CSV table of N, CA and C in Angstrom, one decimal:
chain,number,residue,atom,x,y,z
A,1,UNK,N,-4.0,-5.2,-51.7
A,1,UNK,CA,-2.9,-5.2,-50.8
A,1,UNK,C,-1.6,-5.1,-51.5
A,2,UNK,N,-0.7,-4.3,-50.9
A,2,UNK,CA,0.6,-4.2,-51.5
A,2,UNK,C,1.5,-5.3,-51.0
A,3,UNK,N,2.5,-5.6,-51.8
A,3,UNK,CA,3.4,-6.6,-51.5
A,3,UNK,C,4.6,-6.0,-50.6
A,4,UNK,N,4.9,-6.7,-49.6
A,4,UNK,CA,6.0,-6.3,-48.7
A,4,UNK,C,6.7,-7.5,-48.1
A,5,UNK,N,7.9,-7.2,-47.5
A,5,UNK,CA,8.5,-8.2,-46.7
A,5,UNK,C,9.3,-9.2,-47.5
A,6,UNK,N,9.7,-10.3,-46.9
A,6,UNK,CA,10.6,-11.3,-47.5
A,6,UNK,C,9.9,-12.1,-48.6
A,7,UNK,N,8.5,-12.2,-48.6
A,7,UNK,CA,7.8,-12.9,-49.6
A,7,UNK,C,8.1,-12.2,-51.0
A,8,UNK,N,8.0,-10.9,-51.0
A,8,UNK,CA,8.2,-10.2,-52.3
A,8,UNK,C,9.7,-10.2,-52.7
A,9,UNK,N,10.5,-10.2,-51.8
A,9,UNK,CA,12.0,-10.2,-52.1
A,9,UNK,C,12.4,-11.6,-52.7
A,10,UNK,N,11.7,-12.7,-52.2
A,10,UNK,CA,12.0,-14.0,-52.8
A,10,UNK,C,11.5,-14.2,-54.2
A,11,UNK,N,10.3,-13.7,-54.4
A,11,UNK,CA,9.6,-13.9,-55.7
A,11,UNK,C,9.2,-12.5,-56.3
A,12,UNK,N,10.0,-12.0,-57.2
A,12,UNK,CA,9.9,-10.7,-57.7
A,12,UNK,C,8.6,-10.6,-58.6
A,13,UNK,N,8.0,-11.7,-59.0
A,13,UNK,CA,6.8,-11.7,-59.9
A,13,UNK,C,5.5,-11.4,-59.1
A,14,UNK,N,5.6,-11.6,-57.8
A,14,UNK,CA,4.4,-11.4,-57.0
A,14,UNK,C,4.2,-9.9,-56.7
A,15,UNK,N,3.1,-9.3,-57.2
A,15,UNK,CA,2.9,-7.9,-57.0
A,15,UNK,C,2.0,-7.6,-55.8
A,16,UNK,N,1.1,-8.5,-55.5
A,16,UNK,CA,0.1,-8.4,-54.4
A,16,UNK,C,0.1,-9.6,-53.6
A,17,UNK,N,-0.2,-9.5,-52.3
A,17,UNK,CA,-0.4,-10.7,-51.4
A,17,UNK,C,-1.7,-11.5,-51.8
A,18,UNK,N,-2.6,-10.8,-52.4
A,18,UNK,CA,-3.9,-11.4,-52.8
A,18,UNK,C,-3.6,-12.5,-53.8
A,19,UNK,N,-2.5,-12.4,-54.6
A,19,UNK,CA,-2.1,-13.4,-55.6
A,19,UNK,C,-1.6,-14.6,-54.9
A,20,UNK,N,-1.1,-14.6,-53.7
A,20,UNK,CA,-0.5,-15.7,-53.0
A,20,UNK,C,-1.5,-16.6,-52.3
A,21,UNK,N,-2.5,-16.1,-51.7
A,21,UNK,CA,-3.4,-16.8,-50.9
A,21,UNK,C,-4.7,-17.2,-51.6
A,22,UNK,N,-5.2,-18.4,-51.3
A,22,UNK,CA,-6.5,-18.8,-51.9
A,22,UNK,C,-7.7,-18.1,-51.2
A,23,UNK,N,-8.9,-18.2,-51.7
A,23,UNK,CA,-10.0,-17.6,-51.1
A,23,UNK,C,-10.3,-18.2,-49.8
A,24,UNK,N,-10.1,-19.5,-49.6
A,24,UNK,CA,-10.4,-20.1,-48.3
A,24,UNK,C,-9.4,-19.6,-47.2
A,25,UNK,N,-8.1,-19.4,-47.6
A,25,UNK,CA,-7.1,-18.9,-46.7
A,25,UNK,C,-7.4,-17.5,-46.3
A,26,UNK,N,-7.9,-16.7,-47.3
A,26,UNK,CA,-8.3,-15.3,-47.0
A,26,UNK,C,-9.4,-15.2,-46.0
A,27,UNK,N,-10.5,-16.1,-46.2
A,27,UNK,CA,-11.6,-16.1,-45.3
A,27,UNK,C,-11.2,-16.5,-43.9
A,28,UNK,N,-10.3,-17.5,-43.9
A,28,UNK,CA,-9.9,-18.0,-42.6
A,28,UNK,C,-9.1,-16.9,-41.9
A,29,UNK,N,-8.2,-16.2,-42.6
A,29,UNK,CA,-7.4,-15.1,-42.0
A,29,UNK,C,-8.4,-14.0,-41.6
A,30,UNK,N,-9.4,-13.7,-42.3
A,30,UNK,CA,-10.4,-12.6,-42.0
A,30,UNK,C,-11.1,-13.0,-40.7
A,31,UNK,N,-11.6,-14.2,-40.6
A,31,UNK,CA,-12.3,-14.7,-39.4
A,31,UNK,C,-11.3,-14.6,-38.2
A,32,UNK,N,-10.1,-15.1,-38.3
A,32,UNK,CA,-9.1,-15.0,-37.3
A,32,UNK,C,-8.9,-13.6,-36.8
A,33,UNK,N,-8.8,-12.7,-37.8
A,33,UNK,CA,-8.5,-11.3,-37.5
A,33,UNK,C,-9.7,-10.7,-36.7
A,34,UNK,N,-11.0,-11.0,-37.2
A,34,UNK,CA,-12.1,-10.5,-36.5
A,34,UNK,C,-12.2,-11.0,-35.0
A,35,UNK,N,-11.9,-12.3,-34.8
A,35,UNK,CA,-12.0,-12.8,-33.5
A,35,UNK,C,-10.9,-12.2,-32.6
A,36,UNK,N,-9.8,-11.9,-33.1
A,36,UNK,CA,-8.7,-11.2,-32.4
A,36,UNK,C,-9.2,-9.8,-32.0
A,37,UNK,N,-9.8,-9.1,-32.9
A,37,UNK,CA,-10.3,-7.8,-32.7
A,37,UNK,C,-11.4,-7.8,-31.6
A,38,UNK,N,-12.3,-8.8,-31.6
A,38,UNK,CA,-13.3,-8.9,-30.6
A,38,UNK,C,-12.7,-9.1,-29.2
A,39,UNK,N,-11.8,-10.1,-29.2
A,39,UNK,CA,-11.1,-10.3,-27.9
A,39,UNK,C,-10.3,-9.1,-27.4
A,40,UNK,N,-9.7,-8.4,-28.3
A,40,UNK,CA,-8.9,-7.2,-27.9
A,40,UNK,C,-9.9,-6.2,-27.3
A,41,UNK,N,-11.0,-6.0,-28.0
A,41,UNK,CA,-12.0,-5.0,-27.4
A,41,UNK,C,-12.5,-5.4,-26.1
A,42,UNK,N,-12.8,-6.7,-25.9
A,42,UNK,CA,-13.2,-7.2,-24.5
A,42,UNK,C,-12.1,-6.9,-23.5
A,43,UNK,N,-10.9,-7.3,-23.8
A,43,UNK,CA,-9.8,-7.1,-22.9
A,43,UNK,C,-9.6,-5.6,-22.6
A,44,UNK,N,-9.8,-4.7,-23.6
A,44,UNK,CA,-9.7,-3.3,-23.3
A,44,UNK,C,-10.8,-2.8,-22.4
A,45,UNK,N,-12.0,-3.3,-22.6
A,45,UNK,CA,-13.1,-2.9,-21.7
A,45,UNK,C,-12.9,-3.4,-20.3
A,46,UNK,N,-12.3,-4.6,-20.1
A,46,UNK,CA,-12.1,-5.2,-18.8
A,46,UNK,C,-11.0,-4.4,-18.1
A,47,UNK,N,-10.0,-3.9,-18.8
A,47,UNK,CA,-8.9,-3.2,-18.2
A,47,UNK,C,-8.9,-1.7,-18.4
A,48,UNK,N,-10.1,-1.2,-18.7
A,48,UNK,CA,-10.2,0.2,-18.9
A,48,UNK,C,-9.8,0.9,-17.6
A,49,UNK,N,-8.9,1.9,-17.7
A,49,UNK,CA,-8.4,2.6,-16.5
A,49,UNK,C,-9.0,3.9,-16.4
A,50,UNK,N,-9.5,4.2,-15.2
A,50,UNK,CA,-10.0,5.5,-15.0
A,50,UNK,C,-9.2,6.2,-13.9
A,51,UNK,N,-8.7,7.4,-14.1
A,51,UNK,CA,-7.9,8.1,-13.1
A,51,UNK,C,-8.8,8.9,-12.2
A,52,UNK,N,-8.5,8.9,-10.9
A,52,UNK,CA,-9.3,9.6,-9.9
A,52,UNK,C,-8.3,10.2,-9.0
A,53,UNK,N,-8.4,11.5,-8.8
A,53,UNK,CA,-7.6,12.3,-7.9
A,53,UNK,C,-8.4,12.6,-6.6
A,54,UNK,N,-8.0,12.1,-5.5
A,54,UNK,CA,-8.8,12.4,-4.2
A,54,UNK,C,-7.9,13.3,-3.4
A,55,UNK,N,-8.5,14.4,-3.1
A,55,UNK,CA,-7.8,15.4,-2.2
A,55,UNK,C,-8.6,15.6,-0.9
A,56,UNK,N,-7.8,15.8,0.1
A,56,UNK,CA,-8.5,16.0,1.4
A,56,UNK,C,-7.5,16.0,2.5
A,57,UNK,N,-7.8,16.4,3.7
A,57,UNK,CA,-6.9,16.4,4.8
A,57,UNK,C,-6.7,14.9,5.3
A,58,UNK,N,-5.7,14.8,6.2
A,58,UNK,CA,-5.5,13.5,6.7
A,58,UNK,C,-6.7,12.9,7.5
A,59,UNK,N,-6.8,11.6,7.4
A,59,UNK,CA,-7.9,10.9,8.2
A,59,UNK,C,-9.3,11.3,7.7
A,60,UNK,N,-9.4,11.8,6.4
A,60,UNK,CA,-10.7,12.2,5.9
A,60,UNK,C,-11.4,11.1,5.1
A,61,UNK,N,-10.7,9.9,4.9
A,61,UNK,CA,-11.3,8.8,4.2
A,61,UNK,C,-10.9,8.6,2.8
A,62,UNK,N,-9.9,9.2,2.4
A,62,UNK,CA,-9.4,9.0,1.0
A,62,UNK,C,-9.0,7.6,0.7
A,63,UNK,N,-8.2,7.0,1.5
A,63,UNK,CA,-7.8,5.6,1.4
A,63,UNK,C,-9.0,4.7,1.5
A,64,UNK,N,-9.9,5.0,2.4
A,64,UNK,CA,-11.1,4.1,2.6
A,64,UNK,C,-11.9,4.0,1.3
A,65,UNK,N,-12.1,5.1,0.6
A,65,UNK,CA,-12.9,5.1,-0.6
A,65,UNK,C,-12.2,4.2,-1.6
A,66,UNK,N,-10.9,4.3,-1.8
A,66,UNK,CA,-10.2,3.5,-2.7
A,66,UNK,C,-10.3,2.0,-2.3
A,67,UNK,N,-10.1,1.7,-1.1
A,67,UNK,CA,-10.3,0.3,-0.6
A,67,UNK,C,-11.6,-0.2,-0.9
A,68,UNK,N,-12.7,0.6,-0.7
A,68,UNK,CA,-14.0,0.1,-0.9
A,68,UNK,C,-14.3,-0.1,-2.4
A,69,UNK,N,-13.7,0.8,-3.3
A,69,UNK,CA,-13.8,0.5,-4.7
A,69,UNK,C,-13.1,-0.7,-5.1
A,70,UNK,N,-11.9,-0.9,-4.6
A,70,UNK,CA,-11.2,-2.2,-4.9
A,70,UNK,C,-12.0,-3.4,-4.5
A,71,UNK,N,-12.5,-3.3,-3.3
A,71,UNK,CA,-13.2,-4.5,-2.7
A,71,UNK,C,-14.4,-4.8,-3.6
A,72,UNK,N,-15.1,-3.7,-4.0
A,72,UNK,CA,-16.3,-3.9,-4.8
A,72,UNK,C,-16.0,-4.5,-6.2
A,73,UNK,N,-15.0,-4.0,-6.9
A,73,UNK,CA,-14.7,-4.3,-8.3
A,73,UNK,C,-13.6,-5.3,-8.5
A,74,UNK,N,-12.6,-5.4,-7.6
A,74,UNK,CA,-11.5,-6.3,-7.9
A,74,UNK,C,-11.6,-7.5,-7.0
A,75,UNK,N,-12.2,-7.4,-5.8
A,75,UNK,CA,-12.4,-8.5,-4.9
A,75,UNK,C,-11.2,-9.0,-4.1
A,76,UNK,N,-10.0,-8.9,-4.6
A,76,UNK,CA,-8.9,-9.4,-3.9
A,76,UNK,C,-7.7,-8.4,-3.8
A,77,UNK,N,-6.9,-8.6,-2.8
A,77,UNK,CA,-5.7,-7.9,-2.7
A,77,UNK,C,-4.5,-8.8,-2.9
A,78,UNK,N,-3.5,-8.3,-3.5
A,78,UNK,CA,-2.2,-9.0,-3.6
A,78,UNK,C,-1.5,-9.2,-2.3
A,79,UNK,N,-0.8,-10.3,-2.1
A,79,UNK,CA,-0.1,-10.5,-0.8
A,79,UNK,C,0.8,-9.3,-0.4
A,80,UNK,N,1.5,-8.6,-1.4
A,80,UNK,CA,2.3,-7.5,-1.0
A,80,UNK,C,1.5,-6.3,-0.6
A,81,UNK,N,0.3,-6.2,-1.1
A,81,UNK,CA,-0.6,-5.1,-0.6
A,81,UNK,C,-1.1,-5.3,0.8
A,82,UNK,N,-1.4,-6.6,1.1
A,82,UNK,CA,-1.8,-6.9,2.5
A,82,UNK,C,-0.6,-6.6,3.4
A,83,UNK,N,0.6,-7.0,3.0
A,83,UNK,CA,1.8,-6.7,3.9
A,83,UNK,C,2.0,-5.2,4.1
A,84,UNK,N,1.8,-4.4,3.0
A,84,UNK,CA,1.9,-3.0,3.1
A,84,UNK,C,0.9,-2.4,4.1
A,85,UNK,N,-0.3,-2.9,4.0
A,85,UNK,CA,-1.4,-2.4,4.9
A,85,UNK,C,-1.0,-2.7,6.4
A,86,UNK,N,-0.6,-4.0,6.6
A,86,UNK,CA,-0.2,-4.4,7.9
A,86,UNK,C,0.9,-3.5,8.5
A,87,UNK,N,1.9,-3.3,7.6
A,87,UNK,CA,3.0,-2.5,7.9
A,87,UNK,C,2.6,-1.1,8.3
A,88,UNK,N,1.7,-0.5,7.5
A,88,UNK,CA,1.2,0.9,7.8
A,88,UNK,C,0.5,0.9,9.1
A,89,UNK,N,-0.3,-0.1,9.4
A,89,UNK,CA,-1.1,-0.1,10.7
A,89,UNK,C,-0.1,-0.2,11.9
A,90,UNK,N,0.8,-1.1,11.8
A,90,UNK,CA,1.7,-1.3,12.9
A,90,UNK,C,2.6,0.0,13.1
A,91,UNK,N,3.1,0.5,12.0
A,91,UNK,CA,3.9,1.7,12.1
A,91,UNK,C,3.1,2.9,12.7
A,92,UNK,N,1.8,3.0,12.2
A,92,UNK,CA,1.0,4.1,12.8
A,92,UNK,C,0.7,3.9,14.3
A,93,UNK,N,0.6,2.7,14.7
A,93,UNK,CA,0.3,2.4,16.1
A,93,UNK,C,1.6,2.7,17.0
A,94,UNK,N,2.7,2.3,16.5
A,94,UNK,CA,4.0,2.7,17.2
A,94,UNK,C,4.2,4.2,17.2
A,95,UNK,N,3.9,4.8,16.1
A,95,UNK,CA,4.1,6.3,16.1
A,95,UNK,C,3.2,7.0,17.1
A,96,UNK,N,1.9,6.6,17.1
A,96,UNK,CA,1.0,7.2,18.1
A,96,UNK,C,1.4,6.9,19.5
A,97,UNK,N,1.8,5.7,19.8
A,97,UNK,CA,2.3,5.4,21.2
A,97,UNK,C,3.5,6.2,21.5
A,98,UNK,N,4.4,6.5,20.6
A,98,UNK,CA,5.6,7.3,20.9
A,98,UNK,C,5.2,8.8,21.1
A,99,UNK,N,4.2,9.2,20.4
A,99,UNK,CA,3.7,10.6,20.6
A,99,UNK,C,3.1,10.7,22.1
A,100,UNK,N,2.4,9.7,22.5
A,100,UNK,CA,1.8,9.7,23.8
A,100,UNK,C,3.0,9.7,24.8
A,101,UNK,N,4.0,8.9,24.6
A,101,UNK,CA,5.1,8.7,25.4
A,101,UNK,C,5.9,10.1,25.5
A,102,UNK,N,6.1,10.8,24.4
A,102,UNK,CA,6.7,12.1,24.4
A,102,UNK,C,6.0,13.1,25.2
A,103,UNK,N,4.6,13.0,25.1
A,103,UNK,CA,3.8,13.9,25.9
A,103,UNK,C,3.9,13.6,27.4
A,104,UNK,N,4.0,12.3,27.7
A,104,UNK,CA,4.2,12.0,29.1
A,104,UNK,C,5.5,12.5,29.7
A,105,UNK,N,6.6,12.4,28.9
A,105,UNK,CA,7.9,12.9,29.3
A,105,UNK,C,7.8,14.4,29.5
A,106,UNK,N,7.2,15.1,28.6
A,106,UNK,CA,7.0,16.6,28.7
A,106,UNK,C,6.2,16.9,30.0
A,107,UNK,N,5.1,16.2,30.2
A,107,UNK,CA,4.3,16.5,31.4
A,107,UNK,C,5.0,16.2,32.7
A,108,UNK,N,5.8,15.1,32.7
A,108,UNK,CA,6.5,14.7,33.9
A,108,UNK,C,7.5,15.7,34.4
A,109,UNK,N,8.0,16.6,33.5
A,109,UNK,CA,8.9,17.6,33.8
A,109,UNK,C,8.3,18.6,34.8
A,110,UNK,N,7.0,18.8,34.7
A,110,UNK,CA,6.3,19.9,35.5
A,110,UNK,C,5.4,19.3,36.5
A,111,UNK,N,5.1,18.0,36.4
A,111,UNK,CA,4.0,17.4,37.3
A,111,UNK,C,4.4,16.0,37.7
A,112,UNK,N,4.5,15.8,39.0
A,112,UNK,CA,4.9,14.4,39.5
A,112,UNK,C,3.8,13.4,39.2
A,113,UNK,N,2.6,13.8,38.9
A,113,UNK,CA,1.5,12.8,38.6
A,113,UNK,C,1.8,12.1,37.3
A,114,UNK,N,2.7,12.7,36.5
A,114,UNK,CA,3.0,12.1,35.2
A,114,UNK,C,4.3,11.4,35.1
A,115,UNK,N,4.9,11.1,36.3
A,115,UNK,CA,6.2,10.6,36.3
A,115,UNK,C,6.3,9.2,35.6
A,116,UNK,N,7.3,9.2,34.7
A,116,UNK,CA,7.5,8.0,33.9
A,116,UNK,C,8.8,7.3,34.5
A,117,UNK,N,8.6,5.9,34.7
A,117,UNK,CA,9.7,5.2,35.2
A,117,UNK,C,10.9,5.2,34.3
A,118,UNK,N,12.2,5.1,34.9
A,118,UNK,CA,13.4,5.1,34.0
A,118,UNK,C,13.4,3.9,33.1
A,119,UNK,N,13.0,2.7,33.5
A,119,UNK,CA,13.0,1.6,32.6
A,119,UNK,C,12.0,1.8,31.5
A,120,UNK,N,11.0,2.5,31.7
A,120,UNK,CA,10.0,2.8,30.6
A,120,UNK,C,10.6,3.8,29.6
A,121,UNK,N,11.4,4.7,30.2
A,121,UNK,CA,12.1,5.7,29.3
A,121,UNK,C,13.1,5.0,28.4
A,122,UNK,N,13.8,4.0,29.0
A,122,UNK,CA,14.7,3.2,28.1
A,122,UNK,C,13.9,2.4,27.0
A,123,UNK,N,12.8,1.9,27.4
A,123,UNK,CA,12.0,1.2,26.4
A,123,UNK,C,11.5,2.2,25.3
A,124,UNK,N,11.1,3.4,25.7
A,124,UNK,CA,10.7,4.4,24.8
A,124,UNK,C,11.8,4.8,23.8
A,125,UNK,N,13.0,4.9,24.4
A,125,UNK,CA,14.2,5.2,23.5
A,125,UNK,C,14.5,4.1,22.5
A,126,UNK,N,14.4,2.9,23.0
A,126,UNK,CA,14.6,1.7,22.1
A,126,UNK,C,13.6,1.7,21.0
A,127,UNK,N,12.3,1.9,21.4
A,127,UNK,CA,11.3,2.0,20.4
A,127,UNK,C,11.4,3.1,19.4
A,128,UNK,N,11.9,4.3,19.9
A,128,UNK,CA,12.1,5.4,19.0
A,128,UNK,C,13.2,5.1,18.0
A,129,UNK,N,14.3,4.5,18.4
A,129,UNK,CA,15.4,4.1,17.5
A,129,UNK,C,14.8,3.1,16.4
A,130,UNK,N,14.1,2.1,16.9
A,130,UNK,CA,13.5,1.2,16.0
A,130,UNK,C,12.6,1.9,14.9
A,131,UNK,N,11.8,2.8,15.4
A,131,UNK,CA,10.8,3.5,14.6
A,131,UNK,C,11.6,4.4,13.5
A,132,UNK,N,12.6,5.0,14.0
A,132,UNK,CA,13.4,5.9,13.1
A,132,UNK,C,14.1,5.2,12.0
A,133,UNK,N,14.4,3.9,12.2
A,133,UNK,CA,15.1,3.1,11.2
A,133,UNK,C,14.1,2.4,10.2
A,134,UNK,N,12.8,2.6,10.4
A,134,UNK,CA,11.9,1.9,9.5
A,134,UNK,C,11.7,2.8,8.2
A,135,UNK,N,11.7,2.1,7.1
A,135,UNK,CA,11.5,2.8,5.8
A,135,UNK,C,10.0,3.3,5.7
A,136,UNK,N,9.8,4.3,4.9
A,136,UNK,CA,8.4,4.8,4.7
A,136,UNK,C,7.5,3.8,4.2
A,137,UNK,N,7.9,2.9,3.3
A,137,UNK,CA,7.0,1.9,2.7
A,137,UNK,C,7.6,0.5,3.0
A,138,UNK,N,6.7,-0.4,3.0
A,138,UNK,CA,7.0,-1.8,3.3
A,138,UNK,C,8.0,-2.4,2.3
A,139,UNK,N,8.9,-3.1,2.7
A,139,UNK,CA,9.7,-3.9,1.8
A,139,UNK,C,10.0,-5.2,2.6
A,140,UNK,N,10.4,-6.3,1.8
A,140,UNK,CA,10.6,-7.6,2.4
A,140,UNK,C,11.7,-7.7,3.4
A,141,UNK,N,12.6,-6.7,3.4
A,141,UNK,CA,13.7,-6.8,4.4
A,141,UNK,C,13.2,-6.4,5.8
A,142,UNK,N,12.0,-5.8,5.9
A,142,UNK,CA,11.5,-5.4,7.2
A,142,UNK,C,10.3,-6.2,7.6
A,143,UNK,N,10.4,-7.5,7.3
A,143,UNK,CA,9.3,-8.4,7.7
A,143,UNK,C,9.0,-8.5,9.2
A,144,UNK,N,10.1,-8.2,9.9
A,144,UNK,CA,10.0,-8.3,11.4
A,144,UNK,C,9.8,-7.0,12.0
A,145,UNK,N,8.8,-6.2,11.6
A,145,UNK,CA,8.6,-4.9,12.1
A,145,UNK,C,8.1,-5.0,13.6
A,146,UNK,N,7.3,-6.0,13.9
A,146,UNK,CA,6.7,-6.1,15.2
A,146,UNK,C,7.2,-7.4,15.9
A,147,UNK,N,8.5,-7.3,16.3
A,147,UNK,CA,9.1,-8.5,17.0
A,147,UNK,C,8.6,-8.6,18.4
A,148,UNK,N,9.0,-9.6,19.1
A,148,UNK,CA,8.6,-9.8,20.5
A,148,UNK,C,9.2,-8.6,21.3
A,149,UNK,N,10.4,-8.2,21.0
A,149,UNK,CA,11.0,-7.1,21.8
A,149,UNK,C,10.2,-5.8,21.6
A,150,UNK,N,9.8,-5.5,20.3
A,150,UNK,CA,9.0,-4.3,20.0
A,150,UNK,C,7.7,-4.4,20.8
A,151,UNK,N,7.1,-5.6,20.7
A,151,UNK,CA,5.8,-5.8,21.4
A,151,UNK,C,6.0,-5.5,22.9
A,152,UNK,N,7.0,-6.1,23.5
A,152,UNK,CA,7.2,-5.8,25.0
A,152,UNK,C,7.5,-4.4,25.3
A,153,UNK,N,8.3,-3.7,24.4
A,153,UNK,CA,8.5,-2.3,24.6
A,153,UNK,C,7.2,-1.5,24.5
A,154,UNK,N,6.4,-1.8,23.5
A,154,UNK,CA,5.1,-1.1,23.4
A,154,UNK,C,4.2,-1.4,24.6
A,155,UNK,N,4.1,-2.6,25.0
A,155,UNK,CA,3.3,-3.0,26.2
A,155,UNK,C,3.9,-2.3,27.5
A,156,UNK,N,5.2,-2.2,27.6
A,156,UNK,CA,5.8,-1.6,28.8
A,156,UNK,C,5.5,-0.1,28.8
A,157,UNK,N,5.5,0.6,27.6
A,157,UNK,CA,5.1,2.0,27.6
A,157,UNK,C,3.6,2.2,27.9
A,158,UNK,N,2.8,1.3,27.3
A,158,UNK,CA,1.4,1.5,27.5
A,158,UNK,C,1.0,1.2,29.0
A,159,UNK,N,1.6,0.3,29.7
A,159,UNK,CA,1.3,0.0,31.0
A,159,UNK,C,1.8,1.0,32.1
A,160,UNK,N,2.7,1.9,31.7
A,160,UNK,CA,3.2,2.8,32.6
A,160,UNK,C,2.1,3.8,33.0
A,161,UNK,N,1.9,4.1,34.4
A,161,UNK,CA,0.9,5.0,34.8
A,161,UNK,C,1.0,6.4,34.3
A,162,UNK,N,2.3,6.9,34.1
A,162,UNK,CA,2.5,8.2,33.6
A,162,UNK,C,2.1,8.4,32.1
A,163,UNK,N,2.3,7.3,31.4
A,163,UNK,CA,2.0,7.3,29.9
A,163,UNK,C,0.4,7.2,29.8
A,164,UNK,N,-0.2,6.4,30.7
A,164,UNK,CA,-1.6,6.2,30.7
A,164,UNK,C,-2.3,7.5,31.1
A,165,UNK,N,-1.8,8.2,32.0
A,165,UNK,CA,-2.3,9.5,32.4
A,165,UNK,C,-2.2,10.5,31.3
A,166,UNK,N,-1.1,10.5,30.6
A,166,UNK,CA,-0.9,11.4,29.5
A,166,UNK,C,-1.9,11.1,28.4
A,167,UNK,N,-2.2,9.8,28.2
A,167,UNK,CA,-3.3,9.4,27.2
A,167,UNK,C,-4.6,10.0,27.6
A,168,UNK,N,-4.9,10.0,28.9
A,168,UNK,CA,-6.2,10.5,29.4
A,168,UNK,C,-6.3,12.0,29.1
A,169,UNK,N,-5.2,12.7,29.0
A,169,UNK,CA,-5.2,14.1,28.7
A,169,UNK,C,-4.7,14.3,27.2
A,170,UNK,N,-5.1,13.5,26.3
A,170,UNK,CA,-4.5,13.5,25.0
A,170,UNK,C,-4.9,14.7,24.1
A,171,UNK,N,-5.8,15.5,24.6
A,171,UNK,CA,-6.3,16.6,23.7
A,171,UNK,C,-5.2,17.5,23.2
A,172,UNK,N,-4.1,17.9,24.0
A,172,UNK,CA,-3.1,18.7,23.4
A,172,UNK,C,-2.1,18.0,22.4
A,173,UNK,N,-2.2,16.7,22.3
A,173,UNK,CA,-1.3,15.9,21.5
A,173,UNK,C,-2.0,15.7,20.1
A,174,UNK,N,-1.2,15.9,19.0
A,174,UNK,CA,-1.7,15.7,17.7
A,174,UNK,C,-1.6,14.2,17.4
A,175,UNK,N,-2.8,13.5,17.4
A,175,UNK,CA,-2.8,12.1,17.0
A,175,UNK,C,-3.8,11.9,15.9
A,176,UNK,N,-3.6,11.0,15.0
A,176,UNK,CA,-4.6,10.7,14.0
A,176,UNK,C,-5.9,10.3,14.7
A,177,UNK,N,-7.0,10.6,14.1
A,177,UNK,CA,-8.3,10.2,14.6
A,177,UNK,C,-8.5,8.7,14.8
A,178,UNK,N,-7.8,8.0,13.9
A,178,UNK,CA,-7.9,6.5,14.0
A,178,UNK,C,-7.3,6.0,15.3
A,179,UNK,N,-6.4,6.8,16.0
A,179,UNK,CA,-5.7,6.4,17.2
A,179,UNK,C,-6.7,6.5,18.4
A,180,UNK,N,-7.5,7.5,18.3
A,180,UNK,CA,-8.4,7.8,19.4
A,180,UNK,C,-9.6,6.9,19.4
């Protein structure tokens, strides 16, 4: 071993570190080094990262595969991940309801059977404003995504006969398969 660092600077006569340590200290250092290497290898195996690129159209199960893998191998979700999933589900539900509402408004222009009440239109407008102000991803500042007012607006939209009738003819509306 070559000499380096402050030890050599302090004592110019020491040429090698082997001259400084006893045989017992060397053995102890070697055993410590080996145990560190074994632990490091175990840690590396436990945290081995594999990259996986999943391609496919919407609603084809890409996220489901990842969730199943996580459930099988990691067993738990972090609280922020649970919040993100809840946020995505609620946001998707509101988005789908608004699409049905827009379809009902469109159909009511040409057919009296799809007439939407003016109070329901106001609820839809409020819900649309709320939805447009939501960020793409969850953050702590939007913990109240589904307030009582939002719930009542959604319920009011869903209970309107024109919106319900629009839902019954949902074929021309693009909705995610999970909505149907």
